[in-house]
PDB file of C-alpha atoms in Angstrom:
ATOM      1  CA  MET A   1       0.000   0.000   0.000  1.00 48.00           C
ATOM      2  CA  SER A   2       2.960   2.296  -0.389  1.00 52.00           C
ATOM      3  CA  ASP A   3       1.605   3.618  -3.711  1.00 64.00           C
ATOM      4  CA  GLY A   4      -1.242   5.411  -1.900  1.00 68.00           C
ATOM      5  CA  ALA A   5      -3.995   3.538  -3.748  1.00 73.00           C
ATOM      6  CA  ALA A   6      -7.014   2.594  -1.674  1.00 73.00           C
ATOM      7  CA  PRO A   7      -7.300  -1.152  -1.008  1.00 73.00           C
ATOM      8  CA  ALA A   8     -10.335  -3.217  -2.014  1.00 77.00           C
ATOM      9  CA  ALA A   9     -13.357  -3.021   0.338  1.00 81.00           C
ATOM     10  CA  PRO A  10     -12.563  -5.991   2.667  1.00 82.00           C
ATOM     11  CA  ASP A  11      -8.917  -4.959   2.803  1.00 91.00           C
ATOM     12  CA  LEU A  12      -9.951  -1.356   3.334  1.00 93.00           C
ATOM     13  CA  ASP A  13     -12.044  -2.258   6.377  1.00 93.00           C
ATOM     14  CA  ARG A  14      -9.156  -4.263   7.855  1.00 94.00           C
ATOM     15  CA  GLU A  15      -6.735  -1.422   7.196  1.00 95.00           C
ATOM     16  CA  LEU A  16      -9.091   1.131   8.723  1.00 96.00           C
ATOM     17  CA  ASP A  17      -9.571  -1.062  11.805  1.00 96.00           C
ATOM     18  CA  ARG A  18      -5.818  -1.603  12.152  1.00 97.00           C
ATOM     19  CA  ASN A  19      -5.078   2.116  11.969  1.00 98.00           C
ATOM     20  CA  ARG A  20      -7.931   3.007  14.317  1.00 98.00           C
ATOM     21  CA  ARG A  21      -6.672   0.492  16.885  1.00 98.00           C
ATOM     22  CA  ARG A  22      -3.235   2.082  16.688  1.00 98.00           C
ATOM     23  CA  ILE A  23      -4.740   5.540  17.185  1.00 98.00           C
ATOM     24  CA  ASP A  24      -6.617   4.228  20.236  1.00 98.00           C
ATOM     25  CA  GLU A  25      -3.352   2.859  21.635  1.00 98.00           C
ATOM     26  CA  LEU A  26      -1.602   6.171  21.049  1.00 98.00           C
ATOM     27  CA  ASP A  27      -4.487   8.086  22.634  1.00 98.00           C
ATOM     28  CA  ALA A  28      -4.243   5.888  25.748  1.00 98.00           C
ATOM     29  CA  GLN A  29      -0.501   6.563  25.945  1.00 98.00           C
ATOM     30  CA  LEU A  30      -1.029  10.291  25.494  1.00 97.00           C
ATOM     31  CA  ALA A  31      -3.671  10.387  28.231  1.00 96.00           C
ATOM     32  CA  THR A  32      -1.270   8.654  30.629  1.00 97.00           C
ATOM     33  CA  LEU A  33       1.515  11.069  29.714  1.00 97.00           C
ATOM     34  CA  PHE A  34      -0.784  14.071  30.187  1.00 95.00           C
ATOM     35  CA  GLN A  35      -1.760  12.802  33.643  1.00 95.00           C
ATOM     36  CA  GLN A  36       1.915  12.449  34.554  1.00 96.00           C
ATOM     37  CA  ARG A  37       2.684  15.902  33.196  1.00 97.00           C
ATOM     38  CA  ARG A  38      -0.171  17.415  35.170  1.00 95.00           C
ATOM     39  CA  THR A  39       1.086  15.768  38.372  1.00 95.00           C
ATOM     40  CA  HIS A  40       4.571  17.220  37.906  1.00 96.00           C
ATOM     41  CA  SER A  41       3.209  20.609  36.886  1.00 96.00           C
ATOM     42  CA  ARG A  42       1.101  20.832  40.021  1.00 94.00           C
ATOM     43  CA  ARG A  43       4.080  19.821  42.178  1.00 96.00           C
ATOM     44  CA  ILE A  44       6.095  22.627  40.611  1.00 96.00           C
ATOM     45  CA  GLN A  45       3.256  25.090  41.223  1.00 95.00           C
ATOM     46  CA  ASP A  46       3.084  24.020  44.885  1.00 95.00           C
ATOM     47  CA  LEU A  47       6.874  24.360  45.264  1.00 96.00           C
ATOM     48  CA  ARG A  48       6.857  27.804  43.672  1.00 96.00           C
ATOM     49  CA  THR A  49       3.982  29.159  45.753  1.00 95.00           C
ATOM     50  CA  GLY A  50       5.432  27.546  48.891  1.00 97.00           C
ATOM     51  CA  ALA A  51       8.627  29.498  48.262  1.00 97.00           C
ATOM     52  CA  GLY A  52       6.672  32.753  47.833  1.00 97.00           C
ATOM     53  CA  ARG A  53       7.002  32.839  44.054  1.00 96.00           C
ATOM     54  CA  ASP A  54       4.303  33.199  41.454  1.00 94.00           C
ATOM     55  CA  ARG A  55       2.514  29.958  40.661  1.00 93.00           C
ATOM     56  CA  LEU A  56       3.262  30.300  36.930  1.00 93.00           C
ATOM     57  CA  ASP A  57       6.464  31.083  35.041  1.00 95.00           C
ATOM     58  CA  GLY A  58       5.555  32.871  31.821  1.00 94.00           C
ATOM     59  CA  GLN A  59       9.041  32.539  30.336  1.00 96.00           C
ATOM     60  CA  ARG A  60       9.014  28.779  30.937  1.00 96.00           C
ATOM     61  CA  GLU A  61       5.555  28.481  29.385  1.00 96.00           C
ATOM     62  CA  GLU A  62       6.700  30.391  26.302  1.00 97.00           C
ATOM     63  CA  ARG A  63       9.654  28.013  25.898  1.00 97.00           C
ATOM     64  CA  VAL A  64       7.254  25.059  26.073  1.00 97.00           C
ATOM     65  CA  ARG A  65       4.978  26.645  23.481  1.00 97.00           C
ATOM     66  CA  ALA A  66       7.964  27.365  21.219  1.00 97.00           C
ATOM     67  CA  ARG A  67       8.985  23.690  21.321  1.00 98.00           C
ATOM     68  CA  TYR A  68       5.501  22.624  20.223  1.00 97.00           C
ATOM     69  CA  ARG A  69       5.439  25.289  17.485  1.00 97.00           C
ATOM     70  CA  ALA A  70       8.824  24.086  16.219  1.00 97.00           C
ATOM     71  CA  VAL A  71       7.417  20.596  15.676  1.00 97.00           C
ATOM     72  CA  LEU A  72       3.783  21.264  14.750  1.00 97.00           C
ATOM     73  CA  GLY A  73       3.689  24.860  13.521  1.00 96.00           C
ATOM     74  CA  ALA A  74       0.850  27.157  14.610  1.00 93.00           C
ATOM     75  CA  ASP A  75      -1.269  24.166  15.642  1.00 95.00           C
ATOM     76  CA  GLY A  76       1.506  23.236  18.058  1.00 96.00           C
ATOM     77  CA  ASP A  77       1.044  26.541  19.835  1.00 95.00           C
ATOM     78  CA  GLN A  78      -2.649  25.831  20.348  1.00 95.00           C
ATOM     79  CA  LEU A  79      -1.916  22.303  21.554  1.00 95.00           C
ATOM     80  CA  ALA A  80       0.736  23.568  23.984  1.00 96.00           C
ATOM     81  CA  ALA A  81      -1.654  26.238  25.283  1.00 94.00           C
ATOM     82  CA  ALA A  82      -4.310  23.587  25.958  1.00 93.00           C
ATOM     83  CA  ILE A  83      -1.826  21.291  27.696  1.00 94.00           C
ATOM     84  CA  LEU A  84      -0.415  24.111  29.824  1.00 95.00           C
ATOM     85  CA  TRP A  85      -3.908  25.246  30.754  1.00 93.00           C
ATOM     86  CA  LEU A  86      -4.966  21.726  31.732  1.00 92.00           C
ATOM     87  CA  CYS A  87      -1.819  21.266  33.806  1.00 93.00           C
ATOM     88  CA  ARG A  88      -2.502  24.511  35.671  1.00 89.00           C
ATOM     89  CA  GLY A  89      -5.682  22.958  36.996  1.00 85.00           C
ATOM     90  CA  GLY A  90      -8.205  23.746  34.306  1.00 72.00           C
ATOM     91  CA  GLU A  91     -11.012  21.371  33.514  1.00 64.00           C
ATOM     92  CA  PRO A  92     -11.146  19.975  29.949  1.00 57.00           C
ATOM     93  CA  GLY A  93     -14.813  20.849  29.462  1.00 61.00           C
ATOM     94  CA  GLU A  94     -14.125  24.427  30.466  1.00 64.00           C
ATOM     95  CA  TRP A  95     -11.413  24.699  27.781  1.00 56.00           C
ATOM     96  CA  THR A  96     -13.916  23.547  25.151  1.00 58.00           C
ATOM     97  CA  ARG A  97     -16.548  26.020  26.339  1.00 60.00           C
ATOM     98  CA  ARG A  98     -13.958  28.807  26.402  1.00 57.00           C
ATOM     99  CA  GLY A  99     -12.936  27.953  22.829  1.00 55.00           C
ATOM    100  CA  ALA A 100     -16.533  28.173  21.661  1.00 50.00           C
ATOM    101  CA  ALA A 101     -16.969  31.534  23.386  1.00 57.00           C
ATOM    102  CA  ASP A 102     -13.733  32.841  21.818  1.00 53.00           C
ATOM    103  CA  GLU A 103     -14.896  31.638  18.418  1.00 45.00           C
ATOM    104  CA  GLU A 104     -18.185  33.514  18.743  1.00 48.00           C
ATOM    105  CA  ARG A 105     -16.354  36.714  19.715  1.00 46.00           C
ATOM    106  CA  THR A 106     -13.805  36.508  16.901  1.00 42.00           C
ATOM    107  CA  ALA A 107     -16.022  35.380  14.010  1.00 40.00           C
ATOM    108  CA  PRO A 108     -16.348  38.122  11.378  1.00 39.00           C
ATOM    109  CA  ALA A 109     -19.773  39.493  10.541  1.00 41.00           C
ATOM    110  CA  SER A 110     -19.546  37.985   7.047  1.00 36.00           C
ATOM    111  CA  GLY A 111     -17.198  35.786   5.054  1.00 35.00           C
ATOM    112  CA  PRO A 112     -15.453  32.623   6.139  1.00 33.00           C
ATOM    113  CA  GLU A 113     -15.387  31.711   9.786  1.00 35.00           C
ATOM    114  CA  VAL A 114     -12.132  32.743  11.464  1.00 33.00           C
ATOM    115  CA  SER A 115     -11.189  31.692  14.943  1.00 37.00           C
ATOM    116  CA  SER A 116      -8.362  32.637  17.238  1.00 39.00           C
ATOM    117  CA  GLY A 117      -9.840  30.506  20.029  1.00 39.00           C
ATOM    118  CA  PRO A 118      -8.226  27.422  21.511  1.00 38.00           C
ATOM    119  CA  HIS A 119      -8.910  24.369  19.393  1.00 36.00           C
ATOM    120  CA  LEU A 120      -7.362  20.931  19.154  1.00 34.00           C
TER     121      LEU A 120
END
């Protein structure tokens, strides 16, 4: 299948299932990694506030966002922003609602829909 041609129907279904299973495996790994990241992020926040410092380090967060942008482009910045927000203690549903609200505020009166809101 290296030529990019779509396989016949039975083969197509098997190939779709195989790729979807792999995506599910990757999603499970990502979820575990995000949980670990959030744990460490919250420890750092507790250490910083316990030492009388600000809970967040804007310069550090910008370096994280830059790493994601370097790999994924502009979408990487949005992904990094969502991850950083979640690790600060945000709730995933709130991020989605905030994105929808941002989209409503930034949509032009006419023409194609444009959004500067957080999306994944």
